[in-house]
Amino acid sequence: MSENFDYDVISSGSLLGLSYSDLDEFESPLSIPVGYETQIIMHSLDFEEFLWSNGYNEESVSVIKEYFYSNNKIPSVLHKKYEDLFKDYIIVGGMPEVVQDFAINKDYARVFDLKKQILAEYQDDISKHAKGKEKEYVRKTYSAVPKQLAKELKKFQYSTIESKKN
């Protein structure tokens, strides 16, 4: 038990502690940890962290920072090198598992496959708490997010998702 403080417990995921009743409605969790829980919000890796993951040390990164903050022109050889690295970062993204794999293998096909696998796991995770016909609606909602974010109007509109069918 974590309350005796003999063990550190790490948990993550969507809707931790959420349960469903027999009526298919949300119930409150049985207990919510208070006082000994530390919530950490994680973000994707930024470009600097991407460089570190790919073997660039703090000194290498600080050289680029110096040019940036001083507004001095970066030598073309150095500019080309970091421009190529930034293109890699744009393609690979900041998911830690994907960045780690890319740092080892330098393989864009593996990057694509890993991202596809992670997105599929997100889709499974987001719908696992729904029951019956709601699963499909949750998946459709999740799948609609990128398309809706690409629009000029950034407000998510449920009405544009295929309506629920009974």
mmCIF file of the C-alpha atoms, coordinates in Angstrom:
data_MODEL
# 
_entry.id   MODEL 
# 
loop_
_atom_site.group_PDB 
_atom_site.id 
_atom_site.type_symbol 
_atom_site.label_atom_id 
_atom_site.label_alt_id 
_atom_site.label_comp_id 
_atom_site.label_asym_id 
_atom_site.label_entity_id 
_atom_site.label_seq_id 
_atom_site.pdbx_PDB_ins_code 
_atom_site.Cartn_x 
_atom_site.Cartn_y 
_atom_site.Cartn_z 
_atom_site.occupancy 
_atom_site.B_iso_or_equiv 
_atom_site.pdbx_formal_charge 
_atom_site.auth_seq_id 
_atom_site.auth_comp_id 
_atom_site.auth_asym_id 
_atom_site.auth_atom_id 
_atom_site.pdbx_PDB_model_num 
ATOM 1   C CA . MET A 1 1   ? 0.000   0.000  0.000   1.00 0.00 ? 1   MET A CA 1 
ATOM 2   C CA . SER A 1 2   ? 1.382   3.428  -0.875  1.00 0.00 ? 2   SER A CA 1 
ATOM 3   C CA . GLU A 1 3   ? 0.055   5.064  2.288   1.00 0.00 ? 3   GLU A CA 1 
ATOM 4   C CA . ASN A 1 4   ? 2.787   3.516  4.436   1.00 0.00 ? 4   ASN A CA 1 
ATOM 5   C CA . PHE A 1 5   ? 5.345   5.293  2.196   1.00 0.00 ? 5   PHE A CA 1 
ATOM 6   C CA . ASP A 1 6   ? 7.437   2.165  1.679   1.00 0.00 ? 6   ASP A CA 1 
ATOM 7   C CA . TYR A 1 7   ? 7.056   2.473  -2.097  1.00 0.00 ? 7   TYR A CA 1 
ATOM 8   C CA . ASP A 1 8   ? 6.896   5.213  -4.687  1.00 0.00 ? 8   ASP A CA 1 
ATOM 9   C CA . VAL A 1 9   ? 3.933   4.720  -6.976  1.00 0.00 ? 9   VAL A CA 1 
ATOM 10  C CA . ILE A 1 10  ? 3.808   6.194  -10.451 1.00 0.00 ? 10  ILE A CA 1 
ATOM 11  C CA . SER A 1 11  ? 0.615   6.058  -12.449 1.00 0.00 ? 11  SER A CA 1 
ATOM 12  C CA . SER A 1 12  ? -0.484  7.729  -15.621 1.00 0.00 ? 12  SER A CA 1 
ATOM 13  C CA . GLY A 1 13  ? -3.264  7.611  -18.113 1.00 0.00 ? 13  GLY A CA 1 
ATOM 14  C CA . SER A 1 14  ? -6.523  9.170  -18.984 1.00 0.00 ? 14  SER A CA 1 
ATOM 15  C CA . LEU A 1 15  ? -9.416  9.122  -16.583 1.00 0.00 ? 15  LEU A CA 1 
ATOM 16  C CA . LEU A 1 16  ? -7.562  7.433  -13.714 1.00 0.00 ? 16  LEU A CA 1 
ATOM 17  C CA . GLY A 1 17  ? -10.018 6.494  -11.021 1.00 0.00 ? 17  GLY A CA 1 
ATOM 18  C CA . LEU A 1 18  ? -13.089 6.855  -13.231 1.00 0.00 ? 18  LEU A CA 1 
ATOM 19  C CA . SER A 1 19  ? -15.646 4.101  -13.189 1.00 0.00 ? 19  SER A CA 1 
ATOM 20  C CA . TYR A 1 20  ? -19.039 3.394  -14.702 1.00 0.00 ? 20  TYR A CA 1 
ATOM 21  C CA . SER A 1 21  ? -22.214 2.358  -12.977 1.00 0.00 ? 21  SER A CA 1 
ATOM 22  C CA . ASP A 1 22  ? -24.643 -0.252 -14.230 1.00 0.00 ? 22  ASP A CA 1 
ATOM 23  C CA . LEU A 1 23  ? -26.647 2.596  -15.749 1.00 0.00 ? 23  LEU A CA 1 
ATOM 24  C CA . ASP A 1 24  ? -23.720 3.493  -18.044 1.00 0.00 ? 24  ASP A CA 1 
ATOM 25  C CA . GLU A 1 25  ? -23.174 6.835  -16.321 1.00 0.00 ? 25  GLU A CA 1 
ATOM 26  C CA . PHE A 1 26  ? -20.047 8.211  -14.714 1.00 0.00 ? 26  PHE A CA 1 
ATOM 27  C CA . GLU A 1 27  ? -19.554 7.564  -11.021 1.00 0.00 ? 27  GLU A CA 1 
ATOM 28  C CA . SER A 1 28  ? -17.252 9.482  -8.741  1.00 0.00 ? 28  SER A CA 1 
ATOM 29  C CA . PRO A 1 29  ? -14.000 7.696  -7.940  1.00 0.00 ? 29  PRO A CA 1 
ATOM 30  C CA . LEU A 1 30  ? -14.064 5.786  -4.650  1.00 0.00 ? 30  LEU A CA 1 
ATOM 31  C CA . SER A 1 31  ? -11.218 7.910  -3.302  1.00 0.00 ? 31  SER A CA 1 
ATOM 32  C CA . ILE A 1 32  ? -9.014  10.683 -4.550  1.00 0.00 ? 32  ILE A CA 1 
ATOM 33  C CA . PRO A 1 33  ? -5.463  10.761 -3.167  1.00 0.00 ? 33  PRO A CA 1 
ATOM 34  C CA . VAL A 1 34  ? -4.892  13.959 -1.220  1.00 0.00 ? 34  VAL A CA 1 
ATOM 35  C CA . GLY A 1 35  ? -1.745  15.150 0.495   1.00 0.00 ? 35  GLY A CA 1 
ATOM 36  C CA . TYR A 1 36  ? 0.792   12.674 -0.819  1.00 0.00 ? 36  TYR A CA 1 
ATOM 37  C CA . GLU A 1 37  ? 0.153   12.900 -4.538  1.00 0.00 ? 37  GLU A CA 1 
ATOM 38  C CA . THR A 1 38  ? 2.361   14.967 -6.823  1.00 0.00 ? 38  THR A CA 1 
ATOM 39  C CA . GLN A 1 39  ? 0.946   15.678 -10.243 1.00 0.00 ? 39  GLN A CA 1 
ATOM 40  C CA . ILE A 1 40  ? 3.456   16.294 -13.004 1.00 0.00 ? 40  ILE A CA 1 
ATOM 41  C CA . ILE A 1 41  ? 2.359   17.701 -16.327 1.00 0.00 ? 41  ILE A CA 1 
ATOM 42  C CA . MET A 1 42  ? 4.613   16.442 -19.080 1.00 0.00 ? 42  MET A CA 1 
ATOM 43  C CA . HIS A 1 43  ? 5.213   18.119 -22.418 1.00 0.00 ? 43  HIS A CA 1 
ATOM 44  C CA . SER A 1 44  ? 6.847   16.967 -25.604 1.00 0.00 ? 44  SER A CA 1 
ATOM 45  C CA . LEU A 1 45  ? 10.574  17.524 -25.973 1.00 0.00 ? 45  LEU A CA 1 
ATOM 46  C CA . ASP A 1 46  ? 11.627  20.901 -27.330 1.00 0.00 ? 46  ASP A CA 1 
ATOM 47  C CA . PHE A 1 47  ? 14.396  21.393 -29.906 1.00 0.00 ? 47  PHE A CA 1 
ATOM 48  C CA . GLU A 1 48  ? 17.103  21.786 -27.259 1.00 0.00 ? 48  GLU A CA 1 
ATOM 49  C CA . GLU A 1 49  ? 16.088  18.510 -25.587 1.00 0.00 ? 49  GLU A CA 1 
ATOM 50  C CA . PHE A 1 50  ? 15.962  16.889 -29.037 1.00 0.00 ? 50  PHE A CA 1 
ATOM 51  C CA . LEU A 1 51  ? 19.579  17.959 -29.573 1.00 0.00 ? 51  LEU A CA 1 
ATOM 52  C CA . TRP A 1 52  ? 20.620  16.545 -26.193 1.00 0.00 ? 52  TRP A CA 1 
ATOM 53  C CA . SER A 1 53  ? 18.894  13.263 -27.054 1.00 0.00 ? 53  SER A CA 1 
ATOM 54  C CA . ASN A 1 54  ? 20.886  13.111 -30.260 1.00 0.00 ? 54  ASN A CA 1 
ATOM 55  C CA . GLY A 1 55  ? 24.243  13.475 -28.546 1.00 0.00 ? 55  GLY A CA 1 
ATOM 56  C CA . TYR A 1 56  ? 24.728  17.255 -28.585 1.00 0.00 ? 56  TYR A CA 1 
ATOM 57  C CA . ASN A 1 57  ? 26.053  18.476 -25.257 1.00 0.00 ? 57  ASN A CA 1 
ATOM 58  C CA . GLU A 1 58  ? 25.241  21.708 -23.441 1.00 0.00 ? 58  GLU A CA 1 
ATOM 59  C CA . GLU A 1 59  ? 28.298  23.395 -24.945 1.00 0.00 ? 59  GLU A CA 1 
ATOM 60  C CA . SER A 1 60  ? 27.125  22.686 -28.514 1.00 0.00 ? 60  SER A CA 1 
ATOM 61  C CA . VAL A 1 61  ? 23.665  23.996 -27.731 1.00 0.00 ? 61  VAL A CA 1 
ATOM 62  C CA . SER A 1 62  ? 25.016  27.101 -25.993 1.00 0.00 ? 62  SER A CA 1 
ATOM 63  C CA . VAL A 1 63  ? 26.927  28.091 -29.147 1.00 0.00 ? 63  VAL A CA 1 
ATOM 64  C CA . ILE A 1 64  ? 23.655  28.380 -31.053 1.00 0.00 ? 64  ILE A CA 1 
ATOM 65  C CA . LYS A 1 65  ? 22.028  30.207 -28.150 1.00 0.00 ? 65  LYS A CA 1 
ATOM 66  C CA . GLU A 1 66  ? 24.840  32.778 -28.133 1.00 0.00 ? 66  GLU A CA 1 
ATOM 67  C CA . TYR A 1 67  ? 24.235  33.568 -31.799 1.00 0.00 ? 67  TYR A CA 1 
ATOM 68  C CA . PHE A 1 68  ? 20.516  33.774 -31.186 1.00 0.00 ? 68  PHE A CA 1 
ATOM 69  C CA . TYR A 1 69  ? 20.704  36.118 -28.194 1.00 0.00 ? 69  TYR A CA 1 
ATOM 70  C CA . SER A 1 70  ? 23.455  38.321 -29.655 1.00 0.00 ? 70  SER A CA 1 
ATOM 71  C CA . ASN A 1 71  ? 21.645  38.678 -32.993 1.00 0.00 ? 71  ASN A CA 1 
ATOM 72  C CA . ASN A 1 72  ? 24.926  37.885 -34.786 1.00 0.00 ? 72  ASN A CA 1 
ATOM 73  C CA . LYS A 1 73  ? 24.900  36.064 -38.090 1.00 0.00 ? 73  LYS A CA 1 
ATOM 74  C CA . ILE A 1 74  ? 25.488  32.333 -37.767 1.00 0.00 ? 74  ILE A CA 1 
ATOM 75  C CA . PRO A 1 75  ? 28.284  31.002 -40.023 1.00 0.00 ? 75  PRO A CA 1 
ATOM 76  C CA . SER A 1 76  ? 26.714  29.219 -43.004 1.00 0.00 ? 76  SER A CA 1 
ATOM 77  C CA . VAL A 1 77  ? 28.236  25.809 -42.197 1.00 0.00 ? 77  VAL A CA 1 
ATOM 78  C CA . LEU A 1 78  ? 26.876  25.923 -38.657 1.00 0.00 ? 78  LEU A CA 1 
ATOM 79  C CA . HIS A 1 79  ? 23.541  27.286 -39.887 1.00 0.00 ? 79  HIS A CA 1 
ATOM 80  C CA . LYS A 1 80  ? 23.163  24.441 -42.386 1.00 0.00 ? 80  LYS A CA 1 
ATOM 81  C CA . LYS A 1 81  ? 24.006  21.842 -39.730 1.00 0.00 ? 81  LYS A CA 1 
ATOM 82  C CA . TYR A 1 82  ? 21.406  23.113 -37.247 1.00 0.00 ? 82  TYR A CA 1 
ATOM 83  C CA . GLU A 1 83  ? 18.855  23.769 -39.972 1.00 0.00 ? 83  GLU A CA 1 
ATOM 84  C CA . ASP A 1 84  ? 19.094  20.092 -40.952 1.00 0.00 ? 84  ASP A CA 1 
ATOM 85  C CA . LEU A 1 85  ? 18.781  19.088 -37.289 1.00 0.00 ? 85  LEU A CA 1 
ATOM 86  C CA . PHE A 1 86  ? 15.717  21.312 -36.945 1.00 0.00 ? 86  PHE A CA 1 
ATOM 87  C CA . LYS A 1 87  ? 14.164  19.647 -39.998 1.00 0.00 ? 87  LYS A CA 1 
ATOM 88  C CA . ASP A 1 88  ? 14.766  16.288 -38.296 1.00 0.00 ? 88  ASP A CA 1 
ATOM 89  C CA . TYR A 1 89  ? 13.053  17.659 -35.188 1.00 0.00 ? 89  TYR A CA 1 
ATOM 90  C CA . ILE A 1 90  ? 10.050  18.824 -37.227 1.00 0.00 ? 90  ILE A CA 1 
ATOM 91  C CA . ILE A 1 91  ? 9.722   15.370 -38.824 1.00 0.00 ? 91  ILE A CA 1 
ATOM 92  C CA . VAL A 1 92  ? 10.424  13.331 -35.680 1.00 0.00 ? 92  VAL A CA 1 
ATOM 93  C CA . GLY A 1 93  ? 8.558   15.544 -33.218 1.00 0.00 ? 93  GLY A CA 1 
ATOM 94  C CA . GLY A 1 94  ? 8.966   15.573 -29.475 1.00 0.00 ? 94  GLY A CA 1 
ATOM 95  C CA . MET A 1 95  ? 7.524   12.275 -28.274 1.00 0.00 ? 95  MET A CA 1 
ATOM 96  C CA . PRO A 1 96  ? 10.287  10.900 -26.027 1.00 0.00 ? 96  PRO A CA 1 
ATOM 97  C CA . GLU A 1 97  ? 10.036  7.295  -27.248 1.00 0.00 ? 97  GLU A CA 1 
ATOM 98  C CA . VAL A 1 98  ? 10.181  8.385  -30.890 1.00 0.00 ? 98  VAL A CA 1 
ATOM 99  C CA . VAL A 1 99  ? 13.084  10.788 -30.291 1.00 0.00 ? 99  VAL A CA 1 
ATOM 100 C CA . GLN A 1 100 ? 15.013  8.070  -28.452 1.00 0.00 ? 100 GLN A CA 1 
ATOM 101 C CA . ASP A 1 101 ? 14.499  5.595  -31.281 1.00 0.00 ? 101 ASP A CA 1 
ATOM 102 C CA . PHE A 1 102 ? 15.504  8.182  -33.896 1.00 0.00 ? 102 PHE A CA 1 
ATOM 103 C CA . ALA A 1 103 ? 18.653  9.051  -31.934 1.00 0.00 ? 103 ALA A CA 1 
ATOM 104 C CA . ILE A 1 104 ? 19.687  5.397  -32.117 1.00 0.00 ? 104 ILE A CA 1 
ATOM 105 C CA . ASN A 1 105 ? 18.486  4.369  -35.590 1.00 0.00 ? 105 ASN A CA 1 
ATOM 106 C CA . LYS A 1 106 ? 18.164  7.588  -37.658 1.00 0.00 ? 106 LYS A CA 1 
ATOM 107 C CA . ASP A 1 107 ? 15.345  5.884  -39.557 1.00 0.00 ? 107 ASP A CA 1 
ATOM 108 C CA . TYR A 1 108 ? 12.339  7.936  -40.693 1.00 0.00 ? 108 TYR A CA 1 
ATOM 109 C CA . ALA A 1 109 ? 10.324  4.805  -41.524 1.00 0.00 ? 109 ALA A CA 1 
ATOM 110 C CA . ARG A 1 110 ? 10.687  3.644  -37.907 1.00 0.00 ? 110 ARG A CA 1 
ATOM 111 C CA . VAL A 1 111 ? 9.651   7.139  -36.754 1.00 0.00 ? 111 VAL A CA 1 
ATOM 112 C CA . PHE A 1 112 ? 6.505   6.913  -38.878 1.00 0.00 ? 112 PHE A CA 1 
ATOM 113 C CA . ASP A 1 113 ? 5.666   3.420  -37.588 1.00 0.00 ? 113 ASP A CA 1 
ATOM 114 C CA . LEU A 1 114 ? 6.233   4.386  -33.945 1.00 0.00 ? 114 LEU A CA 1 
ATOM 115 C CA . LYS A 1 115 ? 4.046   7.476  -34.269 1.00 0.00 ? 115 LYS A CA 1 
ATOM 116 C CA . LYS A 1 116 ? 1.330   5.420  -35.927 1.00 0.00 ? 116 LYS A CA 1 
ATOM 117 C CA . GLN A 1 117 ? 1.512   2.865  -33.110 1.00 0.00 ? 117 GLN A CA 1 
ATOM 118 C CA . ILE A 1 118 ? 1.345   5.554  -30.403 1.00 0.00 ? 118 ILE A CA 1 
ATOM 119 C CA . LEU A 1 119 ? -1.643  7.227  -32.073 1.00 0.00 ? 119 LEU A CA 1 
ATOM 120 C CA . ALA A 1 120 ? -3.421  3.873  -32.289 1.00 0.00 ? 120 ALA A CA 1 
ATOM 121 C CA . GLU A 1 121 ? -2.750  3.334  -28.579 1.00 0.00 ? 121 GLU A CA 1 
ATOM 122 C CA . TYR A 1 122 ? -4.169  6.817  -27.841 1.00 0.00 ? 122 TYR A CA 1 
ATOM 123 C CA . GLN A 1 123 ? -7.278  5.926  -29.809 1.00 0.00 ? 123 GLN A CA 1 
ATOM 124 C CA . ASP A 1 124 ? -7.694  2.662  -27.907 1.00 0.00 ? 124 ASP A CA 1 
ATOM 125 C CA . ASP A 1 125 ? -7.073  4.413  -24.594 1.00 0.00 ? 125 ASP A CA 1 
ATOM 126 C CA . ILE A 1 126 ? -9.507  7.236  -25.234 1.00 0.00 ? 126 ILE A CA 1 
ATOM 127 C CA . SER A 1 127 ? -12.349 4.870  -26.069 1.00 0.00 ? 127 SER A CA 1 
ATOM 128 C CA . LYS A 1 128 ? -11.724 2.152  -23.487 1.00 0.00 ? 128 LYS A CA 1 
ATOM 129 C CA . HIS A 1 129 ? -13.831 3.894  -20.867 1.00 0.00 ? 129 HIS A CA 1 
ATOM 130 C CA . ALA A 1 130 ? -16.859 4.207  -23.145 1.00 0.00 ? 130 ALA A CA 1 
ATOM 131 C CA . LYS A 1 131 ? -19.449 1.473  -23.392 1.00 0.00 ? 131 LYS A CA 1 
ATOM 132 C CA . GLY A 1 132 ? -21.410 0.114  -26.314 1.00 0.00 ? 132 GLY A CA 1 
ATOM 133 C CA . LYS A 1 133 ? -22.193 2.542  -29.116 1.00 0.00 ? 133 LYS A CA 1 
ATOM 134 C CA . GLU A 1 134 ? -20.380 5.350  -27.322 1.00 0.00 ? 134 GLU A CA 1 
ATOM 135 C CA . LYS A 1 135 ? -16.999 3.789  -28.246 1.00 0.00 ? 135 LYS A CA 1 
ATOM 136 C CA . GLU A 1 136 ? -17.454 4.595  -31.925 1.00 0.00 ? 136 GLU A CA 1 
ATOM 137 C CA . TYR A 1 137 ? -18.620 8.135  -31.175 1.00 0.00 ? 137 TYR A CA 1 
ATOM 138 C CA . VAL A 1 138 ? -15.608 8.760  -28.924 1.00 0.00 ? 138 VAL A CA 1 
ATOM 139 C CA . ARG A 1 139 ? -13.260 7.471  -31.647 1.00 0.00 ? 139 ARG A CA 1 
ATOM 140 C CA . LYS A 1 140 ? -14.912 9.661  -34.272 1.00 0.00 ? 140 LYS A CA 1 
ATOM 141 C CA . THR A 1 141 ? -14.596 12.674 -31.974 1.00 0.00 ? 141 THR A CA 1 
ATOM 142 C CA . TYR A 1 142 ? -10.910 11.941 -31.363 1.00 0.00 ? 142 TYR A CA 1 
ATOM 143 C CA . SER A 1 143 ? -10.275 11.494 -35.094 1.00 0.00 ? 143 SER A CA 1 
ATOM 144 C CA . ALA A 1 144 ? -12.009 14.796 -35.879 1.00 0.00 ? 144 ALA A CA 1 
ATOM 145 C CA . VAL A 1 145 ? -9.660  16.890 -33.730 1.00 0.00 ? 145 VAL A CA 1 
ATOM 146 C CA . PRO A 1 146 ? -6.798  17.327 -36.276 1.00 0.00 ? 146 PRO A CA 1 
ATOM 147 C CA . LYS A 1 147 ? -9.197  18.209 -39.093 1.00 0.00 ? 147 LYS A CA 1 
ATOM 148 C CA . GLN A 1 148 ? -10.967 20.775 -36.947 1.00 0.00 ? 148 GLN A CA 1 
ATOM 149 C CA . LEU A 1 149 ? -7.720  22.303 -35.700 1.00 0.00 ? 149 LEU A CA 1 
ATOM 150 C CA . ALA A 1 150 ? -6.648  22.807 -39.314 1.00 0.00 ? 150 ALA A CA 1 
ATOM 151 C CA . LYS A 1 151 ? -9.627  25.101 -39.921 1.00 0.00 ? 151 LYS A CA 1 
ATOM 152 C CA . GLU A 1 152 ? -9.494  28.838 -39.530 1.00 0.00 ? 152 GLU A CA 1 
ATOM 153 C CA . LEU A 1 153 ? -12.044 28.635 -36.709 1.00 0.00 ? 153 LEU A CA 1 
ATOM 154 C CA . LYS A 1 154 ? -10.170 26.766 -33.969 1.00 0.00 ? 154 LYS A CA 1 
ATOM 155 C CA . LYS A 1 155 ? -13.255 26.084 -31.851 1.00 0.00 ? 155 LYS A CA 1 
ATOM 156 C CA . PHE A 1 156 ? -14.147 22.399 -31.747 1.00 0.00 ? 156 PHE A CA 1 
ATOM 157 C CA . GLN A 1 157 ? -17.636 21.815 -33.144 1.00 0.00 ? 157 GLN A CA 1 
ATOM 158 C CA . TYR A 1 158 ? -19.375 18.609 -32.113 1.00 0.00 ? 158 TYR A CA 1 
ATOM 159 C CA . SER A 1 159 ? -22.108 19.256 -34.662 1.00 0.00 ? 159 SER A CA 1 
ATOM 160 C CA . THR A 1 160 ? -19.682 18.531 -37.505 1.00 0.00 ? 160 THR A CA 1 
ATOM 161 C CA . ILE A 1 161 ? -19.084 14.991 -36.240 1.00 0.00 ? 161 ILE A CA 1 
ATOM 162 C CA . GLU A 1 162 ? -21.471 12.389 -37.544 1.00 0.00 ? 162 GLU A CA 1 
ATOM 163 C CA . SER A 1 163 ? -24.482 12.434 -35.256 1.00 0.00 ? 163 SER A CA 1 
ATOM 164 C CA . LYS A 1 164 ? -25.052 9.598  -32.791 1.00 0.00 ? 164 LYS A CA 1 
ATOM 165 C CA . LYS A 1 165 ? -27.349 6.891  -34.031 1.00 0.00 ? 165 LYS A CA 1 
ATOM 166 C CA . ASN A 1 166 ? -29.489 4.977  -31.567 1.00 0.00 ? 166 ASN A CA 1 
# 
